[in-house]
Short mmCIF file of C-alpha atoms in Angstrom, two decimals:
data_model
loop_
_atom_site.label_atom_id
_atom_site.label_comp_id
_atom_site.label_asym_id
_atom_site.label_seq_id
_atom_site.Cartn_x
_atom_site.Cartn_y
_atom_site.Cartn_z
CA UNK A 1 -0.75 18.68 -11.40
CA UNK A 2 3.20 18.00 -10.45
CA UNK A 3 2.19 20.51 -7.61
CA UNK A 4 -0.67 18.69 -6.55
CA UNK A 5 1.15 16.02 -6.16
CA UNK A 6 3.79 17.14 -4.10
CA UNK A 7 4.40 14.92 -1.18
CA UNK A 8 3.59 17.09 2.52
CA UNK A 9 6.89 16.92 4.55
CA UNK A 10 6.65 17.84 8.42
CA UNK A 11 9.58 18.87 10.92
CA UNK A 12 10.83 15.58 11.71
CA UNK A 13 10.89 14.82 8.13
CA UNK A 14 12.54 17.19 6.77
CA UNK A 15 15.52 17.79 9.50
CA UNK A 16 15.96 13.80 8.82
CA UNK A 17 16.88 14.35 4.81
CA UNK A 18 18.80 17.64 5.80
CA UNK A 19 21.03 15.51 7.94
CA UNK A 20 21.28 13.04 5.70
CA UNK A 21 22.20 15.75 2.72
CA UNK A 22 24.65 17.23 5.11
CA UNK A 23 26.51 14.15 6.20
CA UNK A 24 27.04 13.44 2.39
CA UNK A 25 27.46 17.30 0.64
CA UNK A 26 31.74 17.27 0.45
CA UNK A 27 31.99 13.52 -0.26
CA UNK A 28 32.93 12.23 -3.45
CA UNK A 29 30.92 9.09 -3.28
CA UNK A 30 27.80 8.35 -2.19
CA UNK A 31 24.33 7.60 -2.95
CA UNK A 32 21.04 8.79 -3.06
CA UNK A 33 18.54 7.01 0.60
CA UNK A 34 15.49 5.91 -1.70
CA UNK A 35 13.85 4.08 1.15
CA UNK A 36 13.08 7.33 3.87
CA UNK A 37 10.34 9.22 4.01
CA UNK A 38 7.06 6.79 4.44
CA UNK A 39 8.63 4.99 1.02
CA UNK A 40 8.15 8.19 -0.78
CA UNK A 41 10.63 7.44 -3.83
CA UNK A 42 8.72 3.83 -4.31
CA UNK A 43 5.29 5.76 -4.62
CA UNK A 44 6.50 8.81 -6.37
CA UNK A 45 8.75 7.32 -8.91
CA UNK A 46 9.53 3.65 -9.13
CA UNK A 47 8.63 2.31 -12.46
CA UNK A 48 7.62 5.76 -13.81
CA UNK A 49 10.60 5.67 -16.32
CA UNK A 50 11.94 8.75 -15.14
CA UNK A 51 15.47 10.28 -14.91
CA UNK A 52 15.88 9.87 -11.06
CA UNK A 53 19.18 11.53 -9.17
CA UNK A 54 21.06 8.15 -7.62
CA UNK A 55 24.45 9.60 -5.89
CA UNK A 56 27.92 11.09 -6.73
CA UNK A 57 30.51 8.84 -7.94
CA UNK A 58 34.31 10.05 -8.04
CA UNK A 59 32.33 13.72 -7.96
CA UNK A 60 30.50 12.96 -10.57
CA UNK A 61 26.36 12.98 -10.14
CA UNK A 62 24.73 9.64 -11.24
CA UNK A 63 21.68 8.98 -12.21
CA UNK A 64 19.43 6.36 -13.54
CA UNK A 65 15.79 5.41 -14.04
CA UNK A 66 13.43 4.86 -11.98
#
């Protein structure tokens, strides 16, 4: 069913969150873009009560729930 439910990610899409993973992957702070991708995170996950990934803090990963 998770598979099912997996959101479909074209081109455009998916060199957008590369760039955006690559701007941030030797930083020691930053945090997680919840509102790209056609609002994916609010449909997916908001209010689901799930352990969501939020950022890196001081190197350390952060996360809360969603």
């Amino acid at each position: 069913a998770l598979l099912d439910a997996r959101q479909r990610l074209d081109v455009r899409g998916y060199e957008e969150a590369e760039r955006e993973r690559s701007a941030f992957v030797d930083q020691g702070d930053y945090r997680t873009s919840l509102d790209g991708h056609d609002d994916h995170h609010a449909r997916a996950w908001l209010g689901r009560g799930l352990l969501t990934f939020h950022g890196v803090r001081d190197w350390v990963r952060q996360y809360g729930w969603s």
